Coordinates of C-alpha atoms in Angstrom, one line a residue:
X22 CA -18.9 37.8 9.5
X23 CA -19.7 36.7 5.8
X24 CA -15.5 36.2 5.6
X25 CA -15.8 33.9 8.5
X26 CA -18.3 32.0 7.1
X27 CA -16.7 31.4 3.8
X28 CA -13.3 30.7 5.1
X29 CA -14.8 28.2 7.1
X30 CA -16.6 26.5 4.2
X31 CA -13.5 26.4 2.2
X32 CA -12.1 24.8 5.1
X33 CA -14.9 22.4 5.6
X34 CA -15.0 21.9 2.0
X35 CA -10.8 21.2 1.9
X36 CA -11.7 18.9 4.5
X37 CA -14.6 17.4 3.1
X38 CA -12.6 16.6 0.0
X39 CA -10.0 14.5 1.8
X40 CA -11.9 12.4 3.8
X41 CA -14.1 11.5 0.5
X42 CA -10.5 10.2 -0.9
X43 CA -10.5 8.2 1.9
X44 CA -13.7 7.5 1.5
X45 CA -13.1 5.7 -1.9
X46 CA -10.4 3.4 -0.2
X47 CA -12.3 2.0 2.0
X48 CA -15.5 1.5 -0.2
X49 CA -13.3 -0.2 -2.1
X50 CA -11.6 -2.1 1.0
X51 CA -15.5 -3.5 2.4
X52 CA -16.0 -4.3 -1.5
X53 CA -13.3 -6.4 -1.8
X54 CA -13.4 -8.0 1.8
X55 CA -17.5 -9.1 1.0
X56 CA -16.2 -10.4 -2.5
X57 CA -13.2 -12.7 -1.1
X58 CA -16.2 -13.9 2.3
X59 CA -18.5 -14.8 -1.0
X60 CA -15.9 -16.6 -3.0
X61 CA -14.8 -18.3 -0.1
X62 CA -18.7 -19.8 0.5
X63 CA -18.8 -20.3 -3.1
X64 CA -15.5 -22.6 -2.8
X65 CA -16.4 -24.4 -0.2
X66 CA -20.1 -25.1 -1.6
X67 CA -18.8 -26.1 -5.1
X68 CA -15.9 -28.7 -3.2
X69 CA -18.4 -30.1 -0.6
X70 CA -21.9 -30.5 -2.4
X71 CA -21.3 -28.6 -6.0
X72 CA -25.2 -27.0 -5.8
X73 CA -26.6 -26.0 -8.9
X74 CA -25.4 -22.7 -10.0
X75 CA -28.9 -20.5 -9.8
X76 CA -29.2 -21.8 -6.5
X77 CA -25.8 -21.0 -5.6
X78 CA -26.1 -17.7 -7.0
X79 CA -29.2 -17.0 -5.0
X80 CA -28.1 -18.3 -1.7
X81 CA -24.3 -16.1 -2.0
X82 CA -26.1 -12.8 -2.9
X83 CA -28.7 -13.1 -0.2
X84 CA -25.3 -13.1 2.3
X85 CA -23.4 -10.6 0.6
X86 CA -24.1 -7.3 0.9
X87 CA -23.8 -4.1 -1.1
X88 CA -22.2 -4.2 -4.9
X89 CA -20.9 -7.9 -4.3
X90 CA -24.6 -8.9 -3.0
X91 CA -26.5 -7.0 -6.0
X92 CA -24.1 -8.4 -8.4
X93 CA -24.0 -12.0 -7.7
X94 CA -28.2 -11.3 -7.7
X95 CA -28.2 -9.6 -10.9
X96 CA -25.6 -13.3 -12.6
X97 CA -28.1 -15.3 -10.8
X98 CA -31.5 -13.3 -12.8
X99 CA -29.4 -13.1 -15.7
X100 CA -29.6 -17.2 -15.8
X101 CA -33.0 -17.0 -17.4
X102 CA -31.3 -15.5 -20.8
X103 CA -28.6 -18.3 -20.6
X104 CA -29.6 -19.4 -24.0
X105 CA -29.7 -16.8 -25.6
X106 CA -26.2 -15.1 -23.7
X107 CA -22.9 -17.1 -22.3
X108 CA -22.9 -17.5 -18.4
X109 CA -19.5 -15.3 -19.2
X110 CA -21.5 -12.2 -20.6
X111 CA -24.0 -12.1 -17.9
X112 CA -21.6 -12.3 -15.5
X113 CA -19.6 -9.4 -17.0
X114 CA -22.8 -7.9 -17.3
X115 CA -23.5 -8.1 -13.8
X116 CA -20.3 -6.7 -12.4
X117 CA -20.8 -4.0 -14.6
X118 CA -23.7 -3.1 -13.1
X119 CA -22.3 -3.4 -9.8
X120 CA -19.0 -2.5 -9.7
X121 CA -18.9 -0.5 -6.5
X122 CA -15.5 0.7 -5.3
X123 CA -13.9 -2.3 -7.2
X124 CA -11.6 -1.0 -9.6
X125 CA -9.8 -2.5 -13.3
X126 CA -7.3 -5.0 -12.0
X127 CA -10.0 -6.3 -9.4
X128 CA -12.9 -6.7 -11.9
X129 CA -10.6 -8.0 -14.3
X130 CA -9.9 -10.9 -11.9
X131 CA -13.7 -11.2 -11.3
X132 CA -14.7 -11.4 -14.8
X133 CA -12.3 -14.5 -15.9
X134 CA -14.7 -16.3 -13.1
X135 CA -17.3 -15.6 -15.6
X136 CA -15.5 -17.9 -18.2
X137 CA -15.2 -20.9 -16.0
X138 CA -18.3 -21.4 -13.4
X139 CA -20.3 -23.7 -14.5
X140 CA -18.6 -24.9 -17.3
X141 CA -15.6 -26.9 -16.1
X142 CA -15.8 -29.9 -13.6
X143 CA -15.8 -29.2 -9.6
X144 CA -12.6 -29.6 -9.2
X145 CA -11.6 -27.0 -11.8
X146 CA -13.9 -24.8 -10.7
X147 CA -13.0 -24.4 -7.4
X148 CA -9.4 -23.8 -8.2
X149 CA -10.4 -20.7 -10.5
X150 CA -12.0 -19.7 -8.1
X151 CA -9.4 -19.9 -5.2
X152 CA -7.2 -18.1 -7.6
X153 CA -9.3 -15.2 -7.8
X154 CA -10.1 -15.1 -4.3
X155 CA -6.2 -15.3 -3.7
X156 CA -5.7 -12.2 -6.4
X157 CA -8.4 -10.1 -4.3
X158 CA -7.4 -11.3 -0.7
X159 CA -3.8 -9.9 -2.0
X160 CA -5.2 -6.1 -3.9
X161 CA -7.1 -6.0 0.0
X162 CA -4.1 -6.8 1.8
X163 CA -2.1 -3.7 0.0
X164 CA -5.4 -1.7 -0.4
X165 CA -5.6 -1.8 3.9
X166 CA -1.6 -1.1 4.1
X167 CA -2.2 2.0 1.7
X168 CA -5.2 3.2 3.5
X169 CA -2.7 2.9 6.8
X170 CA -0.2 4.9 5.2
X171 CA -2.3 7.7 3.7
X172 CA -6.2 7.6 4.6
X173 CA -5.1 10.2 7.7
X174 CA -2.7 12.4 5.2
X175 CA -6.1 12.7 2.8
X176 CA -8.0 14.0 5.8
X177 CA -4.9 16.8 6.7
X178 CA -4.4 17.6 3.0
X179 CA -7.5 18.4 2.3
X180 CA -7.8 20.8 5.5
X181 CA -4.5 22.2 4.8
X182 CA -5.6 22.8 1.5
X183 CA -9.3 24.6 2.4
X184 CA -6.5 26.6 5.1
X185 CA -4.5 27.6 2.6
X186 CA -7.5 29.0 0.5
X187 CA -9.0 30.6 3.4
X188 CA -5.9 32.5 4.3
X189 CA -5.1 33.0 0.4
X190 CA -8.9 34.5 -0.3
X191 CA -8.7 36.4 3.3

């Protein structure tokens, strides 16, 4: 009885191990999907009206949700030490408190938005930030290919894996 019981906990845990792999893709998939929906409002708010940026701030992370949400909160708080920081290091602040799923290349495009908003005209501002939505709406578009291609082979690896250990411990 006690053999049972561990062989199927190594194969739960094999299991348990792959779907968590998958797990990371597709934290990082919502992550990136809310980020490109906020940068999207953000474009569209800075071509039609060009709000001030607190406000903006503000409005964007009470509609986005999870890391993005907390994140754009956090640049938006962080306005109160703009004197005695650049708009650039609280934003990198702020995504470093919130990265999420996000990983190098996609923070990397996030932070060069830090160097720009509110600091260039409109106009400029709203291409910088259509280029980074572009750069994210591309890393999702492979992200959700990959996790096509191999979010079900994490899920049978890892239970072929707690199988193997079962039948290798049995």
């Amino acid at each position: 009885m006690l053999k049972l019981f561990g062989g199927l906990l190594l194969t739960g845990g094999g299991l348990a191990a792959g779907l968590s792999a998958a797990g990371e893709l597709a934290r990082r998939l919502k992550d990136l999907t809310v980020w490109v929906g906020a940068l999207g409002e953000m474009e569209r708010a800075m071509a039609y009206s060009l709000p001030p940026l607190p406000h903006l701030l503000t409005e964007l992370s009470g509609r986005a949700e999870g890391a993005p949400g907390q994140a754009l909160k956090l640049a938006g708080e962080g306005l109160e030490r703009l004197g005695e920081y650049s708009f650039a290091e609280i934003w990198t602040d702020a995504l470093a408190a919130c990265e999420g799923g996000l990983d190098r290349e996609d923070l990397a495009l996030l932070r060069d938005l830090g160097t720009v908003l509110g600091r260039w005209d409109g106009e400029a501002q709203c291409r910088a930030i259509a280029a980074v939505r572009s750069g994210l709406e591309e890393n999702a578009a492979r992200l959700r290919r990959r996790l096509e291609r191999e979010g079900r082979v994490y899920g049978v690896v890892g239970l072929s894996a707690g199988v193997f250990l079962t039948i290798l411990f049995l």
